[in-house]
PDB file of C-alpha atoms and ligand atoms in Angstrom:
ATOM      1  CA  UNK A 159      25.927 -11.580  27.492  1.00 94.00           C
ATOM      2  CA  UNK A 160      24.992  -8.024  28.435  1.00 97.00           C
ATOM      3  CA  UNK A 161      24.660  -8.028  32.300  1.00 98.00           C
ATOM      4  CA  UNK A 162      22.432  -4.750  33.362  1.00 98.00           C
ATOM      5  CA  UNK A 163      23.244  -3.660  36.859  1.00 98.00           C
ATOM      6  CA  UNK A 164      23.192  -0.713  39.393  1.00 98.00           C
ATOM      7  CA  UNK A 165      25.947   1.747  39.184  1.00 98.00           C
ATOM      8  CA  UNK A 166      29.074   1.630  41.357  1.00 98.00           C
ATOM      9  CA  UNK A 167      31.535   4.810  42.135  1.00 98.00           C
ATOM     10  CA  UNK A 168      34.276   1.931  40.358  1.00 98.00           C
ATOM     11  CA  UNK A 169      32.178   2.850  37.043  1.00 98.00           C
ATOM     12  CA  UNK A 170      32.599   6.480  37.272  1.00 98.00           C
ATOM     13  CA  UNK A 171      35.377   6.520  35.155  1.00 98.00           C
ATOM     14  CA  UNK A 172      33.328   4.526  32.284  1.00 98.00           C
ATOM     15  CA  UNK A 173      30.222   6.826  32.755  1.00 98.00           C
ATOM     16  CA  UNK A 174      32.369   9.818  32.328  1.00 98.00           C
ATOM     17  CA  UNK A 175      34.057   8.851  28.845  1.00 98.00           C
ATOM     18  CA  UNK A 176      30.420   7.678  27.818  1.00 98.00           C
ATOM     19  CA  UNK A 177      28.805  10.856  28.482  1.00 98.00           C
ATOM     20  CA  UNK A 178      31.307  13.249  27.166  1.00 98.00           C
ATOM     21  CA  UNK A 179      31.115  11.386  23.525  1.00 98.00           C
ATOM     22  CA  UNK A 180      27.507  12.233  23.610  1.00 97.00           C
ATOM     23  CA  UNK A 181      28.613  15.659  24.547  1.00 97.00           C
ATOM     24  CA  UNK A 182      31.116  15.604  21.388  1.00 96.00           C
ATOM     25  CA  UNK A 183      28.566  13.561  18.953  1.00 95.00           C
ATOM     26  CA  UNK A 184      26.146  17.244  19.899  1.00 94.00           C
ATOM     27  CA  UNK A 185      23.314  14.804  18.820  1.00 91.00           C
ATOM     28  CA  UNK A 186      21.810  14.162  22.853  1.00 92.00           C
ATOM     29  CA  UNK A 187      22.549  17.423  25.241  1.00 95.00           C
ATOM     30  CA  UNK A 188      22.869  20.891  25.275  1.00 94.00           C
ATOM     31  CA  UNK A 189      26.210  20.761  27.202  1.00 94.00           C
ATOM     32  CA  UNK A 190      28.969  21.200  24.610  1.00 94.00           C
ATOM     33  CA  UNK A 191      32.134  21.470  26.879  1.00 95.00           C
ATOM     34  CA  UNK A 192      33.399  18.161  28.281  1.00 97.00           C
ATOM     35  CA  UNK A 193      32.979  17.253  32.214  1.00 97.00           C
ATOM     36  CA  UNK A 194      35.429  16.116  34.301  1.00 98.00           C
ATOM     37  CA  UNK A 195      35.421  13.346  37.303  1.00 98.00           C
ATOM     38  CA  UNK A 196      34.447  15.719  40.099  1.00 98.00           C
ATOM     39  CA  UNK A 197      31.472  16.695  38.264  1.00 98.00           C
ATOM     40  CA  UNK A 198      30.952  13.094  37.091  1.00 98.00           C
ATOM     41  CA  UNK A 199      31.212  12.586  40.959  1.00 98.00           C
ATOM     42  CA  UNK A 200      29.150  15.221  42.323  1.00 98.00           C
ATOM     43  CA  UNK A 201      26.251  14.309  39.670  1.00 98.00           C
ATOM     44  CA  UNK A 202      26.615  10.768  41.257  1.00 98.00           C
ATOM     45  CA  UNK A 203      26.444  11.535  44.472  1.00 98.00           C
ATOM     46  CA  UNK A 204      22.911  13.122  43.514  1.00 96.00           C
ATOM     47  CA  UNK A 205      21.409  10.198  42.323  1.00 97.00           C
ATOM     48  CA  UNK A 206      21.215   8.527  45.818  1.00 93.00           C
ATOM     49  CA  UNK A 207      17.263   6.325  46.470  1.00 95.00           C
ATOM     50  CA  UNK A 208      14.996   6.676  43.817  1.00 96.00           C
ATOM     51  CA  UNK A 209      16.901   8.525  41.225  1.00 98.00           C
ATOM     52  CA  UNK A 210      18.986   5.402  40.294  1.00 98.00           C
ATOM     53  CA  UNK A 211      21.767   4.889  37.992  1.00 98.00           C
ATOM     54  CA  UNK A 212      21.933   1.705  36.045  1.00 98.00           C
ATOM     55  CA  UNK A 213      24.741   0.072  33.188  1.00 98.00           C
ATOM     56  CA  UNK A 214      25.221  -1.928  30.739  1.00 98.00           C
ATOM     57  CA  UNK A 215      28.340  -4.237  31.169  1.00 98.00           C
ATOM     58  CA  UNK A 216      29.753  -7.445  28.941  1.00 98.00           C
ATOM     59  CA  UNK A 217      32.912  -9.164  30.205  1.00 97.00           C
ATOM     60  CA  UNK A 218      34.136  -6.048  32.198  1.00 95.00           C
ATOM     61  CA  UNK A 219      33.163  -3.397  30.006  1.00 98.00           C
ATOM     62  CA  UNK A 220      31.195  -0.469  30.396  1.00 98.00           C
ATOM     63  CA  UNK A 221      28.817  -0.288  27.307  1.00 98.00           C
ATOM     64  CA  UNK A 222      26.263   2.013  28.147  1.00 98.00           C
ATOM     65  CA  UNK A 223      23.975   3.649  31.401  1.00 98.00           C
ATOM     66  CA  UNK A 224      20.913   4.998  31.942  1.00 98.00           C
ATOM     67  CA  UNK A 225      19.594   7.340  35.334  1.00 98.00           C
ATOM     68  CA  UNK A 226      16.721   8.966  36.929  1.00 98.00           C
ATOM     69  CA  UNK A 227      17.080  11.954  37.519  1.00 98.00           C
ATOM     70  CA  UNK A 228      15.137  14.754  39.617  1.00 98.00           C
ATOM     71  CA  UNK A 229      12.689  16.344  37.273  1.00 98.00           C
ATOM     72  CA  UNK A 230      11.172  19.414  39.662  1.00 97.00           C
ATOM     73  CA  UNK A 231      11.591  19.280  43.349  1.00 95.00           C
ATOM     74  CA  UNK A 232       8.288  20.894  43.338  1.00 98.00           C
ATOM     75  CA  UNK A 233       6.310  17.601  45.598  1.00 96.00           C
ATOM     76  CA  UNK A 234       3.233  17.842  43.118  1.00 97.00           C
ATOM     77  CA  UNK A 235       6.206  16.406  40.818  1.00 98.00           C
ATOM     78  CA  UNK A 236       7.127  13.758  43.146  1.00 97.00           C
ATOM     79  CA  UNK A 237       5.823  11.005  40.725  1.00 97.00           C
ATOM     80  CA  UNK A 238       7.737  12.327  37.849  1.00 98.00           C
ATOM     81  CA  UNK A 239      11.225  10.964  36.631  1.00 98.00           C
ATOM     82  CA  UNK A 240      13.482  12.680  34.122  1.00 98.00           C
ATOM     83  CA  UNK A 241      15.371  10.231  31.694  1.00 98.00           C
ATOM     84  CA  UNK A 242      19.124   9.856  30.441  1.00 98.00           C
ATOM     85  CA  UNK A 243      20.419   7.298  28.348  1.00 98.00           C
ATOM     86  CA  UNK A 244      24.151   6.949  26.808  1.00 98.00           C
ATOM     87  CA  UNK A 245      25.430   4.475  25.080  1.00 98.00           C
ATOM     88  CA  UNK A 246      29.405   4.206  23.793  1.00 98.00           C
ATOM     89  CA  UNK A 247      29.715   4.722  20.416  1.00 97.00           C
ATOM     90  CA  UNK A 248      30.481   1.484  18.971  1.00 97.00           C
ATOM     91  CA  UNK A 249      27.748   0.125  20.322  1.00 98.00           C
ATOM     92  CA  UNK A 250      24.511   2.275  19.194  1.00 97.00           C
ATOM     93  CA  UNK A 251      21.977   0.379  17.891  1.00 95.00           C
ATOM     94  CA  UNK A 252      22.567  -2.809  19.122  1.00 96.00           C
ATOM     95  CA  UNK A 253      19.540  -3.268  21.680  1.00 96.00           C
ATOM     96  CA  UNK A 254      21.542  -1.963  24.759  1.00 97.00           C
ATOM     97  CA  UNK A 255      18.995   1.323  25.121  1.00 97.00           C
ATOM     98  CA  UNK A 256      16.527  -0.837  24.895  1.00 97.00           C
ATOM     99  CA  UNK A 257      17.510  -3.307  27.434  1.00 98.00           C
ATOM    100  CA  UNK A 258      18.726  -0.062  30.506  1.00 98.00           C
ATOM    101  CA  UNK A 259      15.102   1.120  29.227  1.00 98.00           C
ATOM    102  CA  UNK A 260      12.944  -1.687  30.320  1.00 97.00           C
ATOM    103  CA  UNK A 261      15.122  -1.999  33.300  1.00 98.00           C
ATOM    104  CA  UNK A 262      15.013   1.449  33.972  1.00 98.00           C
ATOM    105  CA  UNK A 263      11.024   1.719  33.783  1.00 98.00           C
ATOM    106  CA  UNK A 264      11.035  -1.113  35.920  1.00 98.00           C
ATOM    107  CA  UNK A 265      12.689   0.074  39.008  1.00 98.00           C
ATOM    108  CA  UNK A 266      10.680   3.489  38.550  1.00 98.00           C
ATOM    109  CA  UNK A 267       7.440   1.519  38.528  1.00 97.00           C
ATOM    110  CA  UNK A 268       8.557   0.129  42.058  1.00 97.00           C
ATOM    111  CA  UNK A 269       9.750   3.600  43.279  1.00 97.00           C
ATOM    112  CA  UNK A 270       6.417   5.619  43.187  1.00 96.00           C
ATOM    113  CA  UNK A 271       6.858   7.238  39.691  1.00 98.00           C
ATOM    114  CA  UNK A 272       3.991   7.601  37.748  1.00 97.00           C
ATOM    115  CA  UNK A 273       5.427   8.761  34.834  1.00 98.00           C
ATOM    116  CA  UNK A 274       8.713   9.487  32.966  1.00 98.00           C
ATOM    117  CA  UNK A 275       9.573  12.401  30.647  1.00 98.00           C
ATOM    118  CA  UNK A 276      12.631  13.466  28.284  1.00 98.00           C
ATOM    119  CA  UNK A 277      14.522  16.153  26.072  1.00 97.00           C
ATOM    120  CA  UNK A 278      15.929  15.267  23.316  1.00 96.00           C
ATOM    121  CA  UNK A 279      16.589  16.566  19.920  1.00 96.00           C
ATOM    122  CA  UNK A 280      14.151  16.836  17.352  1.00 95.00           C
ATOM    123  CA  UNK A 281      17.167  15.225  14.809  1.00 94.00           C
ATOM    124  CA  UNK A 282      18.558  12.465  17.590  1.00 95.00           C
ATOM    125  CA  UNK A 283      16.840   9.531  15.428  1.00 93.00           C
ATOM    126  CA  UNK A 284      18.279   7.021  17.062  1.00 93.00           C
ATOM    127  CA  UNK A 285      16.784   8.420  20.073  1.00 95.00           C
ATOM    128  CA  UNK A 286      13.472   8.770  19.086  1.00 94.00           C
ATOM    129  CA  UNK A 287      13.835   4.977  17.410  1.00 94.00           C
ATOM    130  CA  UNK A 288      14.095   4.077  20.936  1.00 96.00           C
ATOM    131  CA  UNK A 289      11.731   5.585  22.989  1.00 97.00           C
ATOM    132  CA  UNK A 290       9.213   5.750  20.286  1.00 97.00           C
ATOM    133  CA  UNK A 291       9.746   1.940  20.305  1.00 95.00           C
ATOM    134  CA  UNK A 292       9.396   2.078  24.185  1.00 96.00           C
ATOM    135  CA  UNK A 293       6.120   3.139  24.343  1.00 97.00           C
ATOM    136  CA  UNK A 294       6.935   7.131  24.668  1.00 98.00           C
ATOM    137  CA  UNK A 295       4.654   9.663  22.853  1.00 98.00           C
ATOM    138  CA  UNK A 296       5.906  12.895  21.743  1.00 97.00           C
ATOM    139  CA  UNK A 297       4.301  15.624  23.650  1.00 98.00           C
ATOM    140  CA  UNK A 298       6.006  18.601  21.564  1.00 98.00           C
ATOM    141  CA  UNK A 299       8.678  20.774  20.497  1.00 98.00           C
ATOM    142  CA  UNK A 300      10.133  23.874  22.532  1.00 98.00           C
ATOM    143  CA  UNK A 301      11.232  25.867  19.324  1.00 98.00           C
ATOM    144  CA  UNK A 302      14.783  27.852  20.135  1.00 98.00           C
ATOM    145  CA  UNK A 303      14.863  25.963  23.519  1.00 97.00           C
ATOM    146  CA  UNK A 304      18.413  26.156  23.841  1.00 95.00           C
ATOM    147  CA  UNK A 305      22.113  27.537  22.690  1.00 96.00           C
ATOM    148  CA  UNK A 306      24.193  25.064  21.426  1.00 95.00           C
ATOM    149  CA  UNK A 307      27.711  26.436  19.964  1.00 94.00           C
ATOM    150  CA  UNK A 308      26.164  29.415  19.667  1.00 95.00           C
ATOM    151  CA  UNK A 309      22.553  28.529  17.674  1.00 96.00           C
ATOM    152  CA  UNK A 310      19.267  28.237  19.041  1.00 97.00           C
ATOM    153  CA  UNK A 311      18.243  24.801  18.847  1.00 97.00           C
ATOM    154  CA  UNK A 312      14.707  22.788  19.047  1.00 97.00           C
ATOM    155  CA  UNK A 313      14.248  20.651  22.056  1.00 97.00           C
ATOM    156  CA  UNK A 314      11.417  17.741  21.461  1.00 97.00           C
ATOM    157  CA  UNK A 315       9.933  16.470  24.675  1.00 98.00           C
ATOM    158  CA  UNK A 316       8.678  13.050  25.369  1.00 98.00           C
ATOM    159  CA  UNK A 317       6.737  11.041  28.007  1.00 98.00           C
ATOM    160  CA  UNK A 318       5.472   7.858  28.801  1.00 98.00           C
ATOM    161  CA  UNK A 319       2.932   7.056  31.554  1.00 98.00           C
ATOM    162  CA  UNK A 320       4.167   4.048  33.003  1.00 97.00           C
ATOM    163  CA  UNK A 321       1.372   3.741  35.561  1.00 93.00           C
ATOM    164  CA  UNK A 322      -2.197   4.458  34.569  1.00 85.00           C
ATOM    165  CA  UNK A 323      -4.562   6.088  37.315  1.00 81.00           C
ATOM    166  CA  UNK A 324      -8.635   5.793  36.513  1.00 67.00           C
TER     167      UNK A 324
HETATM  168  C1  COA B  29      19.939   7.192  21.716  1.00 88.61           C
HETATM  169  C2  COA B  29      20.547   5.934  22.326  1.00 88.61           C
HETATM  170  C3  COA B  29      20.452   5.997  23.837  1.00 88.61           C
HETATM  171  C4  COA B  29      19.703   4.732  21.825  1.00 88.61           C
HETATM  172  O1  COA B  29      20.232   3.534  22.361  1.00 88.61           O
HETATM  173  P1  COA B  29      20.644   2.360  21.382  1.00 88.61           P
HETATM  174  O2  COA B  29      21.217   1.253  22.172  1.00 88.61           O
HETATM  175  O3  COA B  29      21.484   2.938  20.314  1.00 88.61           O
HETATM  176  O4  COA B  29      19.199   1.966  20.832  1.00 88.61           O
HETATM  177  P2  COA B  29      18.686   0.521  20.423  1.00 88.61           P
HETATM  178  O5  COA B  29      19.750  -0.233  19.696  1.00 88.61           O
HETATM  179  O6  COA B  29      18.085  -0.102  21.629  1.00 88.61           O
HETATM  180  O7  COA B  29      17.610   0.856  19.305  1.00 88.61           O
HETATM  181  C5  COA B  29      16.528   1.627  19.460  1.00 88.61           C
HETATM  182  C6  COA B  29      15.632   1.574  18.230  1.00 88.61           C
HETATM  183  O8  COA B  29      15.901   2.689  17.383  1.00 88.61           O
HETATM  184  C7  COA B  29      15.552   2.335  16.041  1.00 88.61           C
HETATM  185  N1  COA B  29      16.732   2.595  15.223  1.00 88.61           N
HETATM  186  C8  COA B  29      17.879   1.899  15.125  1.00 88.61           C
HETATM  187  N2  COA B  29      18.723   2.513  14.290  1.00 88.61           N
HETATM  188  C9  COA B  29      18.085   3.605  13.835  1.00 88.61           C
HETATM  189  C10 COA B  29      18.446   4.644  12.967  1.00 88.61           C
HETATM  190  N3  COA B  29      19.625   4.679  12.353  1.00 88.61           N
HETATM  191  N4  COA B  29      17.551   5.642  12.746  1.00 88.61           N
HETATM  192  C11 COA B  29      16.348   5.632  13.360  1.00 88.61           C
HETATM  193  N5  COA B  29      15.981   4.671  14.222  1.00 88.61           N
HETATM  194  C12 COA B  29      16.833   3.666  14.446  1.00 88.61           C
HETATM  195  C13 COA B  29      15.114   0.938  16.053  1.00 88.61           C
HETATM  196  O9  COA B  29      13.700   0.919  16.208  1.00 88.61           O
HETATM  197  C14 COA B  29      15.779   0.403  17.292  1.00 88.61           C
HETATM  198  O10 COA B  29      15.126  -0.690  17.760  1.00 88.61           O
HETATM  199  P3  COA B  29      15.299  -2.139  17.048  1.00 88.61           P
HETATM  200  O11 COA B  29      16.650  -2.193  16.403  1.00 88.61           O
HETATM  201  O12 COA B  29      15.173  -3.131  18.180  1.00 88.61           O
HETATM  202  O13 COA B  29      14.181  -2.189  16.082  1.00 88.61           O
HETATM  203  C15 COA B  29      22.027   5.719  21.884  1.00 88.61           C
HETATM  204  O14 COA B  29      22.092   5.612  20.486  1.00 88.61           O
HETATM  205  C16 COA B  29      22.948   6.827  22.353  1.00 88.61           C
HETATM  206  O15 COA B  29      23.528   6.747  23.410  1.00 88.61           O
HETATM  207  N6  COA B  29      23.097   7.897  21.559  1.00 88.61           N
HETATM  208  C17 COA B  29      23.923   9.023  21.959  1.00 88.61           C
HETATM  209  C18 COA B  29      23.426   9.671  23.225  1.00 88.61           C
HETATM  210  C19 COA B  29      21.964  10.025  23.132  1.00 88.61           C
HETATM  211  O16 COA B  29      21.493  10.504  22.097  1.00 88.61           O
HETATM  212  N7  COA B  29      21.226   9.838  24.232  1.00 88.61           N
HETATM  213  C20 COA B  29      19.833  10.128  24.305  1.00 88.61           C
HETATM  214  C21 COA B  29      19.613  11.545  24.675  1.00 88.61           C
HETATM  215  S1  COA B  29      17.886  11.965  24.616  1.00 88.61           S
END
C-alpha cells in the first residue's frame, strides 16, 4: 500500500536522488546540473506552513513527492500555489502523481489557495496525462522560455482553480 505523508528532513536524502533523475531525464525542469544535499536542504527549509512538502512511501521507500511552492511574494498572489511533482523512475505511471495530486490540492484547499499553477514542458506527456487528468487546463505556451543545454526551449503553463469565487 502506498502511504502519502508529510515530508520529514529523514527523507531528504530520497527527495534529492528523485529530483536529480528528473533533472537527468531533461523531460520536467530547466535545471540541467545536479543538486546536492545543502541545496536539497536549504529548498526544504523554505517550504515551512503553507508551502508543504508531501511523499509517496511503500514499505520504507521513497517513491515519489510533491510541494507547494511560493509562486510570487507579491500579497495580491497570496492565494496562488506553484506545483512540483517527481516521481522515481521505475515507478511513472503507476497512479502515484495522481494520488500526491489529490492530496496535494487538498491541503492547499485548507491553506487559503485559490488556485494552483505549473511549468512544464510542452513534450513532458506524462505530465500533461496527469494534470490534464486532474482537472488542469492549459493556459499557454511561453515560446523560447528557457535555455536548456544550450537551446531555447517552450515552457507550457497550466492551472487549475481549485476554489471557485462568484
Ligand atoms: C509527470 C509525473 C509527475 C506523473 O506522475 P505519474 O505517477 O507518472 O502519473 P500517473 O501514473 O498518476 O498518471 C497520470 C496519467 O497520465 C496519463 N498517462 C500515463 N502514461 C502516459 C503516457 N505514456 N503518455 C501520455 N499520458 C500518459 C494517464 O492518463 C495517467 O492516468 P491513468 O493511468 O490513471 O489513466 C511523473 O511521471 C514524473 O515524475 N515524471 C518526471 C518528472 C516530471 O516530469 N515532473 C513534472 C514536472 S512538470
Amino acid at each position: 500500500m502506498v502511504l502519502i505523508r508529510e515530508a520529514v528532513i529523514q527523507d531528504l536524502e530520497s527527495i534529492l536522488n528523485i529530483y536529480n533523475q528528473g533533472i537527468e531525464d531533461r523531460i520536467a525542469t530547466l535545471e540541467s546540473e545536479p543538486k546536492d544535499f545543502l541545496y536539497i536542504k536549504e529548498w526544504f527549509e523554505q517550504h515551512k506552513g503553507r508551502f508543504k512538502v508531501i511523499v509517496a512511501e511503500q514499505e520504507g521507500q521513497l517513491l515519489g513527492w510533491s510541494s507547494l511552492n511560493l509562486y510570487n511574494n507579491r500579497c495580491a498572489y497570496a492565494g496562488v500555489a506553484d506545483l512540483s511533482v517527481y516521481i522515481a523512475r521505475e515507478y511513472r505511471g503507476k497512479g502515484i502523481g495522481s494520488l500526491l495530486l489529490t492530496e496535494i490540492e487538498m491541503f492547499a484547499k485548507g491553506n487559503d489557495f485559490h488556485k494552483i499553477v505549473l511549468f512544464t514542458f510542452p513534450f513532458n506527456k506524462l505530465g500533461q496525462g496527469l494534470y490534464l487528468k486532474n482537472g488542469y487546463r492549459e493556459v499557454g505556451i511561453f515560446k523560447n522560455q528557457g535555455i536548456l543545454d544550450g537551446k531555447y526551449v517552450d515552457v507550457m503553463v497550466m492551472e487549475k482553480l481549485i476554489v471557485q469565487f462568484k
